[in-house]
Amino acid sequence: MIFVKPIVFLSLAAQATLAPVFAFTSKAVRGVSGMKSDVGNVPSWGMPASRSFAANTSLSKYKDTHAEFPSFESKEEYESYLMEASGLPKGFATGSAIGSFVPEEAPLMGALPIKGTIIHLTDGPSENWAAVFTQNKFPGSPIIVGRSRLASGKPIQTLIINNKVSNVCSGGNGVANSETVCEAVAKALNLEFGSESVLPSSTGVIGWRLPAKELAQDVVPRAVEALQSDSAFVAARDIMTTDRYPKLRSKTLSNGARIIGIAKGAGMIEPNMATMLSYILTDATVPKSQLQSMLSEAVNGSFNSISVDGDESTSDTAVIVSSNKVDMEGDEIMKEFRSALNEICSGLAADLVRNGEGTGHVMRVVIHNFPGSGLEARRLGRHVVNSPLFKCAVSGNDPNTGRLAAAVGSFMGKFKGNEDVSKMTVTLGGRTIFCEGKFVLEGDAVEKELSDHMKNAQQNEVSDFPEHQRCVEIGIDFVVGDTSATVYGSDLTNEYIIVNADYRS
């Protein structure tokens, strides 16, 4: 029998802070063939027995994340905030384990760590799941497997995610390696529909072979042993690569249905119909076709509207899975679900930019009255935040408004050359800096005001927690159109270069 294990990852002070929120009794994880939901005498693993984590005991115990996070003074404060809001929806369990491997492509690097994370539907497979994947022409092998699973229309029961190696265009048979890991998961959990009900994801170095044997024989069995049905926090933490901190968002609906999302990604971030890696879990019963439509809509307005470095990953994946535990009857509750899903995806997207490799400032570009489609408006926003000159100016708190206006003009000239821009207004920090074809610059006082706005939005690019949610605010109003969009982007710092100059180690 596999028992739920308490999660140990915080300092004793943080544990003491969180203990009252999770002062329940642990239960066995269900879903393995022949397993019962008996209450087990689970060891506390460093915590008092009365403070062991529990299996979805009471919705009243769960908190939700805010649409905009508060400021944080420390990593412990941030993780405590996420932990309090990390309760899993009914019918889910997660478990992680770490192993090691020696890359065949670079054996002199020696043994390297690799993590495997399992997300499991404890009461059986679900047909109600949806996904979107990268459109990169060189997709990872897990993307090929995932597309096949989605096209088949068959149910899934378990997700397996590994970091360190992305299994993209590697030597050998990458698809077979992914399937080997899926088979190990199906065997360890005795899944009714076998490996076809397992959805794989991989992230990490491109071009390396997936260490399928190490994952299948060592990591997967121990990740199954670690399954617990209390918190999504450990999964959010263990899917990270160069991320500096975990990302998690949650929302409880008025009927008690719960949605929780986790995401990873810090570099190679400019998605196209997907995100880096994001997993959204819900106990709301929503039909597959509606889930797919809602997810695609939410992704377009969130993950497809961000950019850290302009590079689209080969492994981008966004998945939503329902355990079908809470009925969703009526149009109003479905509208509430759609709104909550959009909020979670938008929050995670902004978190990914803030956690971007070397990010010292987050830029938020709000576009109004654009003369074109939503896709074109988002492309304009990404063009602005991807301008190397403007990114560097923002990094240095230099309000070089010429670079901003030039980026807008460059895009419009290349892609919307026949549109009228004579009435366009551009703002920085809420102050108009360009209007009807002319700069509006009024001396040293305005220069200082704009620079102070940038300084106020600055964050520590190596910090292991998000200090605040402030952004460098950029507004672009074309007046003549009717399309709006919001895009988030990152500045360019020395830290970004340092991280990516030594990524593989």
XYZ file of C-alpha atoms in Angstrom:
505
model
C 0.000 0.000 0.000
C 1.214 3.487 -0.873
C 0.614 6.035 1.844
C 0.434 9.769 1.627
C 3.636 11.244 2.994
C 3.913 14.615 4.669
C 5.875 17.167 2.708
C 9.186 18.348 4.117
C 10.740 21.335 2.375
C 10.394 24.363 4.636
C 12.388 25.677 7.525
C 11.087 24.847 10.996
C 9.896 28.426 11.370
C 7.957 28.199 8.128
C 6.509 24.824 9.136
C 5.302 26.305 12.398
C 3.653 29.137 10.472
C 1.868 26.771 8.115
C 0.968 23.988 10.498
C -2.441 25.328 11.583
C -3.583 25.424 7.962
C -2.938 21.702 7.474
C -3.666 20.234 10.904
C -5.382 17.090 9.630
C -4.806 13.328 9.394
C -3.121 11.855 6.320
C -4.914 9.345 4.125
C -3.742 6.709 1.689
C -3.688 7.691 -1.951
C -6.258 5.837 -4.006
C -6.052 4.919 -7.679
C -3.551 2.077 -7.683
C -5.385 -1.125 -8.564
C -6.589 -2.920 -5.448
C -5.799 0.014 -3.178
C -8.271 1.191 -0.559
C -8.699 4.625 0.959
C -7.968 3.458 4.498
C -6.534 5.914 6.959
C -2.948 4.978 7.667
C -0.606 5.696 10.549
C 1.719 7.824 8.480
C 4.963 8.965 10.110
C 5.218 12.706 10.572
C 8.685 13.020 8.992
C 9.823 15.851 11.223
C 6.400 17.284 12.024
C 4.074 16.482 14.932
C 1.526 13.801 14.046
C -1.350 16.204 14.666
C 0.113 18.490 12.027
C 0.489 15.960 9.231
C -0.817 17.050 5.844
C -4.201 15.713 4.794
C -6.029 14.511 1.733
C -8.517 17.177 0.670
C -10.321 17.154 3.994
C -12.162 20.457 3.917
C -12.488 23.199 1.343
C -12.755 25.698 4.181
C -9.110 24.976 4.974
C -7.899 26.112 1.572
C -6.998 29.638 0.625
C -6.673 31.028 -2.878
C -3.954 33.145 -4.389
C -4.788 36.751 -5.179
C -5.026 37.943 -8.771
C -2.128 40.251 -7.881
C 0.247 38.954 -5.235
C 1.251 41.098 -2.271
C 4.858 42.110 -1.689
C 7.161 39.636 0.059
C 10.143 40.197 2.331
C 11.690 36.723 2.123
C 11.634 33.355 0.395
C 9.981 31.852 3.475
C 7.168 34.401 3.364
C 6.566 33.752 -0.340
C 6.575 29.973 0.039
C 4.265 30.194 3.048
C 1.833 32.221 0.949
C 1.895 29.627 -1.834
C 1.621 26.710 0.593
C -1.531 28.112 2.142
C -3.090 28.286 -1.329
C -1.677 25.014 -2.666
C -4.381 22.524 -1.655
C -4.996 20.052 -4.470
C -8.476 19.634 -5.975
C -10.333 16.446 -5.087
C -9.025 13.347 -6.820
C -5.396 14.379 -7.389
C -2.052 13.355 -5.927
C 1.494 14.396 -6.751
C 4.902 12.931 -5.988
C 8.502 13.717 -6.907
C 11.895 12.067 -6.692
C 15.439 12.917 -7.704
C 17.981 10.659 -9.377
C 21.167 11.042 -11.377
C 22.511 10.269 -14.836
C 25.637 10.768 -16.927
C 24.820 12.447 -20.267
C 26.008 10.330 -23.186
C 26.694 13.489 -25.166
C 28.928 14.996 -22.471
C 30.217 12.223 -20.174
C 33.035 14.365 -18.801
C 30.390 16.400 -16.974
C 29.915 13.397 -14.704
C 26.737 12.495 -12.842
C 24.039 15.166 -13.014
C 20.778 15.373 -11.039
C 17.412 14.774 -12.685
C 13.956 15.062 -11.120
C 10.758 13.266 -11.985
C 7.340 14.553 -10.924
C 4.090 12.599 -11.136
C 0.590 14.101 -11.184
C -1.965 11.345 -10.697
C -5.750 11.005 -10.790
C -6.351 8.851 -7.752
C -9.775 7.457 -8.662
C -9.228 6.478 -12.262
C -8.661 7.970 -15.715
C -10.480 11.024 -17.072
C -11.696 11.741 -20.582
C -12.023 15.409 -19.698
C -8.607 16.805 -20.412
C -7.156 19.223 -22.932
C -3.745 20.409 -24.053
C -1.923 22.817 -26.341
C 1.625 22.274 -27.551
C 4.458 24.209 -29.147
C 4.321 24.955 -32.871
C 8.100 24.811 -33.139
C 9.020 22.677 -36.166
C 11.511 20.714 -34.056
C 9.264 19.547 -31.209
C 10.454 17.355 -28.375
C 9.558 13.671 -28.376
C 7.104 14.167 -25.455
C 5.253 16.665 -27.679
C 4.938 14.019 -30.396
C 3.607 11.545 -27.835
C 1.295 14.144 -26.321
C -0.196 15.125 -29.661
C -0.878 11.461 -30.347
C -2.568 11.018 -26.971
C -4.725 14.104 -27.532
C -5.714 13.094 -31.073
C -6.730 9.608 -29.910
C -9.420 11.011 -27.637
C -8.528 8.437 -25.006
C -8.566 9.180 -21.262
C -5.450 9.915 -19.244
C -4.766 9.221 -15.594
C -1.199 10.307 -14.929
C 1.323 12.920 -16.005
C 5.083 12.402 -15.705
C 7.408 15.400 -15.960
C 11.199 15.312 -15.903
C 13.602 18.225 -15.829
C 17.254 18.546 -16.954
C 16.804 16.828 -20.363
C 14.151 17.951 -22.866
C 14.391 14.877 -25.167
C 14.421 16.988 -28.334
C 15.952 15.750 -31.624
C 18.400 13.577 -29.723
C 20.296 10.527 -30.917
C 18.527 7.215 -30.564
C 14.732 7.000 -30.404
C 13.350 9.828 -28.323
C 9.723 8.760 -28.659
C 10.591 5.226 -27.520
C 12.445 6.683 -24.539
C 9.403 8.739 -23.549
C 7.198 5.674 -23.893
C 9.609 3.658 -21.732
C 9.127 6.139 -18.909
C 5.343 6.119 -19.434
C 5.361 2.311 -19.242
C 7.281 2.455 -15.968
C 4.674 4.837 -14.542
C 1.798 2.626 -15.704
C 3.433 -0.437 -14.174
C 4.220 1.246 -10.862
C 0.631 2.494 -10.535
C -0.990 -0.547 -12.184
C -2.987 1.735 -14.485
C -6.066 0.223 -16.089
C -5.303 1.637 -19.546
C -1.555 1.200 -19.348
C 1.007 3.619 -20.717
C -1.485 5.168 -23.146
C -3.092 6.864 -20.138
C 0.212 8.524 -19.192
C 1.153 11.926 -20.625
C 4.900 12.731 -20.623
C 6.678 16.102 -20.514
C 10.381 16.885 -20.519
C 12.309 20.116 -20.078
C 15.990 20.939 -20.018
C 18.945 20.616 -22.367
C 18.042 20.239 -26.041
C 19.806 17.478 -27.997
C 20.626 15.152 -25.116
C 19.177 11.647 -24.917
C 16.599 11.117 -22.232
C 18.040 8.874 -19.485
C 15.000 6.614 -19.743
C 16.538 3.727 -17.823
C 17.473 5.882 -14.827
C 14.048 7.511 -14.791
C 12.123 4.259 -15.236
C 14.062 2.114 -12.774
C 14.997 4.626 -10.089
C 13.104 7.913 -10.198
C 9.592 6.785 -11.143
C 9.187 4.134 -8.400
C 10.305 6.571 -5.715
C 8.076 9.354 -7.086
C 5.124 6.941 -6.822
C 6.088 6.155 -3.226
C 6.088 9.888 -2.494
C 2.538 10.477 -3.766
C 0.481 12.748 -1.516
C -2.898 14.369 -2.075
C -2.553 17.578 -0.080
C -0.445 20.171 -1.814
C 0.659 21.118 -5.325
C 3.618 23.085 -3.975
C 6.234 20.335 -4.246
C 5.220 19.638 -7.864
C 5.502 23.356 -8.650
C 8.972 23.378 -7.127
C 10.280 20.155 -8.630
C 9.416 20.837 -12.277
C 11.742 23.863 -12.233
C 14.990 24.116 -14.207
C 16.648 27.550 -14.142
C 13.567 28.995 -12.417
C 14.471 30.878 -9.250
C 11.229 30.079 -7.442
C 8.040 28.008 -7.895
C 4.927 29.415 -9.544
C 1.424 28.462 -8.407
C -2.052 29.981 -8.693
C -5.369 28.722 -7.300
C -9.062 29.584 -7.227
C -12.090 28.055 -5.497
C -15.475 28.548 -7.177
C -18.739 29.360 -5.440
C -19.886 25.709 -5.730
C -16.700 24.407 -4.112
C -14.962 23.354 -7.333
C -11.262 24.106 -7.253
C -8.698 24.991 -9.922
C -4.962 25.078 -9.310
C -2.204 25.772 -11.800
C 1.567 25.389 -11.706
C 4.127 26.422 -14.306
C 7.842 26.425 -14.991
C 9.945 28.407 -17.400
C 12.562 31.117 -17.170
C 14.311 31.173 -20.556
C 13.344 30.356 -24.170
C 10.079 32.107 -23.444
C 8.005 33.375 -26.322
C 5.261 30.770 -26.668
C 3.133 30.069 -29.689
C -0.191 28.396 -28.845
C 1.212 26.943 -25.656
C 3.376 27.752 -22.682
C 6.670 26.467 -21.376
C 5.299 23.784 -19.052
C 2.026 24.425 -17.267
C -0.368 22.010 -15.579
C -3.851 23.013 -14.459
C -5.788 20.639 -12.236
C -9.478 20.892 -11.410
C -12.210 18.794 -9.849
C -14.876 20.647 -11.858
C -16.676 18.387 -14.331
C -16.213 20.160 -17.655
C -16.595 18.273 -20.960
C -13.455 17.730 -23.019
C -14.554 19.922 -25.938
C -15.290 22.856 -23.647
C -12.028 22.380 -21.769
C -10.093 22.510 -25.037
C -11.860 25.667 -26.165
C -11.457 27.384 -22.801
C -7.795 26.421 -22.506
C -6.974 27.698 -25.998
C -8.748 30.968 -25.257
C -6.993 31.371 -21.911
C -3.583 30.587 -23.408
C -3.990 33.169 -26.159
C -4.716 35.883 -23.625
C -1.917 34.902 -21.260
C 0.972 32.622 -22.206
C 0.877 33.718 -25.843
C 1.193 37.313 -24.643
C 4.566 37.117 -22.900
C 8.211 37.116 -23.901
C 11.448 36.984 -21.948
C 13.936 36.495 -24.780
C 11.985 35.964 -27.996
C 12.936 32.284 -28.309
C 10.120 29.759 -28.699
C 10.789 26.516 -26.863
C 10.681 23.087 -28.485
C 8.880 21.661 -25.452
C 6.047 24.099 -24.728
C 3.080 22.337 -23.162
C -0.073 23.412 -21.350
C -2.422 20.763 -19.977
C -5.680 20.917 -18.035
C -7.111 17.777 -16.422
C -10.387 17.289 -14.568
C -11.043 14.643 -11.914
C -14.802 15.166 -12.434
C -15.637 15.382 -8.728
C -17.854 18.496 -8.726
C -20.926 18.943 -10.933
C -21.024 22.120 -13.018
C -24.649 22.671 -13.964
C -25.768 26.008 -15.290
C -24.332 28.788 -17.418
C -23.322 31.002 -14.509
C -21.018 28.488 -12.854
C -19.412 27.712 -16.233
C -18.798 31.434 -16.729
C -17.219 31.521 -13.288
C -14.986 28.600 -14.233
C -13.906 30.286 -17.468
C -13.096 33.496 -15.600
C -11.103 31.612 -12.961
C -9.150 29.707 -15.624
C -8.295 32.965 -17.385
C -7.164 34.505 -14.090
C -4.934 31.542 -13.257
C -3.322 31.470 -16.706
C -2.799 35.243 -16.735
C -1.257 35.122 -13.269
C 1.081 32.263 -14.147
C 2.114 34.004 -17.369
C 3.094 37.158 -15.492
C 4.887 35.019 -12.882
C 6.945 33.368 -15.622
C 8.168 36.730 -16.902
C 8.942 37.993 -13.404
C 10.890 34.796 -12.797
C 12.645 35.035 -16.168
C 16.352 34.340 -16.344
C 18.046 37.504 -15.149
C 14.844 39.557 -15.123
C 15.392 42.876 -13.362
C 12.236 44.589 -14.617
C 8.900 43.327 -15.922
C 7.412 45.422 -18.718
C 3.641 45.514 -19.171
C 2.527 46.818 -22.566
C -1.178 47.669 -22.767
C -2.417 48.264 -26.302
C -5.729 49.982 -27.027
C -7.708 50.652 -30.206
C -5.284 48.752 -32.416
C -6.224 48.649 -36.139
C -5.948 44.904 -36.607
C -6.485 41.489 -35.051
C -5.740 40.352 -31.520
C -2.847 38.263 -32.829
C -1.332 41.313 -34.533
C -1.764 43.404 -31.394
C 0.044 40.761 -29.351
C 2.811 40.632 -31.957
C 3.254 44.390 -31.618
C 3.526 44.072 -27.842
C 6.137 41.328 -28.160
C 8.033 43.405 -30.723
C 8.314 46.207 -28.159
C 9.418 44.034 -25.231
C 11.864 42.120 -27.452
C 13.684 45.210 -28.717
C 17.278 44.702 -27.473
C 17.890 48.446 -27.304
C 14.760 49.146 -25.300
C 15.305 46.118 -23.028
C 18.768 47.434 -22.179
C 17.414 50.926 -21.527
C 14.847 49.537 -19.106
C 17.530 47.478 -17.374
C 19.498 50.667 -16.732
C 16.438 52.687 -15.618
C 17.075 54.915 -18.635
C 13.803 56.411 -19.977
C 15.053 56.382 -23.565
C 11.674 57.139 -25.082
C 13.119 57.240 -28.571
C 13.843 53.510 -28.437
C 10.264 52.807 -27.386
C 8.694 54.880 -30.146
C 11.137 53.436 -32.666
C 10.132 49.882 -31.733
C 6.454 50.703 -32.297
C 7.210 52.461 -35.581
C 9.381 49.584 -36.751
C 6.586 47.074 -36.298
C 3.935 49.249 -37.917
C 6.195 49.982 -40.875
C 7.019 46.320 -41.466
C 3.636 44.740 -40.863
C 0.920 47.422 -40.905
C 2.325 49.946 -43.364
C -1.050 51.174 -44.606
C -2.512 51.940 -41.193
C -2.944 55.454 -39.841
C -0.656 56.140 -36.867
C -1.023 59.910 -36.880
C -3.220 59.911 -33.765
C -1.208 57.342 -31.794
C -0.326 58.114 -28.177
C 2.410 56.373 -26.159
C 2.682 56.564 -22.380
C 5.407 55.475 -19.964
C 4.564 55.179 -16.290
C 1.197 56.790 -17.031
C 2.775 59.949 -18.523
C 2.304 60.762 -22.206
C 5.692 60.748 -23.933
C 4.612 60.622 -27.597
C 1.461 62.025 -29.171
C 0.337 62.588 -32.766
C 3.770 62.088 -34.238
C 5.749 64.158 -31.725
C 7.576 63.520 -28.453
C 6.202 65.222 -25.368
C 9.309 65.746 -23.236
C 9.368 68.521 -20.671
C 12.828 68.733 -19.111
C 14.727 67.201 -16.232
C 11.714 66.829 -13.926
C 9.943 64.516 -16.383
C 13.178 62.622 -17.066
C 13.547 61.978 -13.343
C 9.899 60.985 -12.993
C 10.213 58.378 -15.755
C 13.498 57.041 -14.390
C 12.018 56.809 -10.886
C 9.091 54.846 -12.308
C 11.533 52.309 -13.719
C 13.528 52.156 -10.493
C 10.326 51.537 -8.542
C 9.588 48.516 -10.749
C 13.104 47.080 -10.437
C 13.637 43.733 -8.730
C 16.656 41.679 -7.746
C 17.443 39.548 -10.810
C 18.955 36.749 -8.711
C 16.419 36.719 -5.872
C 14.787 33.388 -4.999
C 11.389 35.003 -4.413
C 9.334 37.751 -6.124
C 9.697 40.912 -4.080
C 6.733 42.721 -5.630
C 4.390 42.765 -8.628
C 5.233 46.220 -10.002
C 5.891 46.687 -13.716
C 7.302 49.255 -16.094
C 3.963 50.426 -17.480
C 3.769 51.153 -21.212
C 0.589 52.254 -22.966
C 0.004 52.443 -26.733
C -3.305 53.868 -28.003
C -3.916 54.014 -31.754
C -7.367 55.644 -31.407
C -8.480 54.393 -34.843
C -9.024 50.682 -34.132
C -10.998 48.510 -31.730
C -8.583 45.765 -30.599
C -6.871 45.578 -27.217
C -4.073 43.391 -25.858
C -1.750 43.171 -22.864
C 1.772 41.766 -23.218
C 4.421 41.159 -20.551
C 8.149 41.196 -21.204
C 11.531 41.232 -19.506
C 14.517 43.546 -19.613
C 18.010 42.311 -20.535
C 20.655 42.060 -17.807
C 24.141 40.679 -17.323
C 22.601 37.892 -15.248
C 20.680 36.595 -18.281
C 23.959 36.195 -20.154
C 25.663 34.529 -17.182
C 22.845 31.974 -16.818
C 22.750 31.090 -20.499
C 26.508 31.011 -20.984
C 26.692 28.042 -18.594
C 23.226 26.499 -18.848
C 24.054 22.810 -19.319
C 26.010 22.464 -16.072
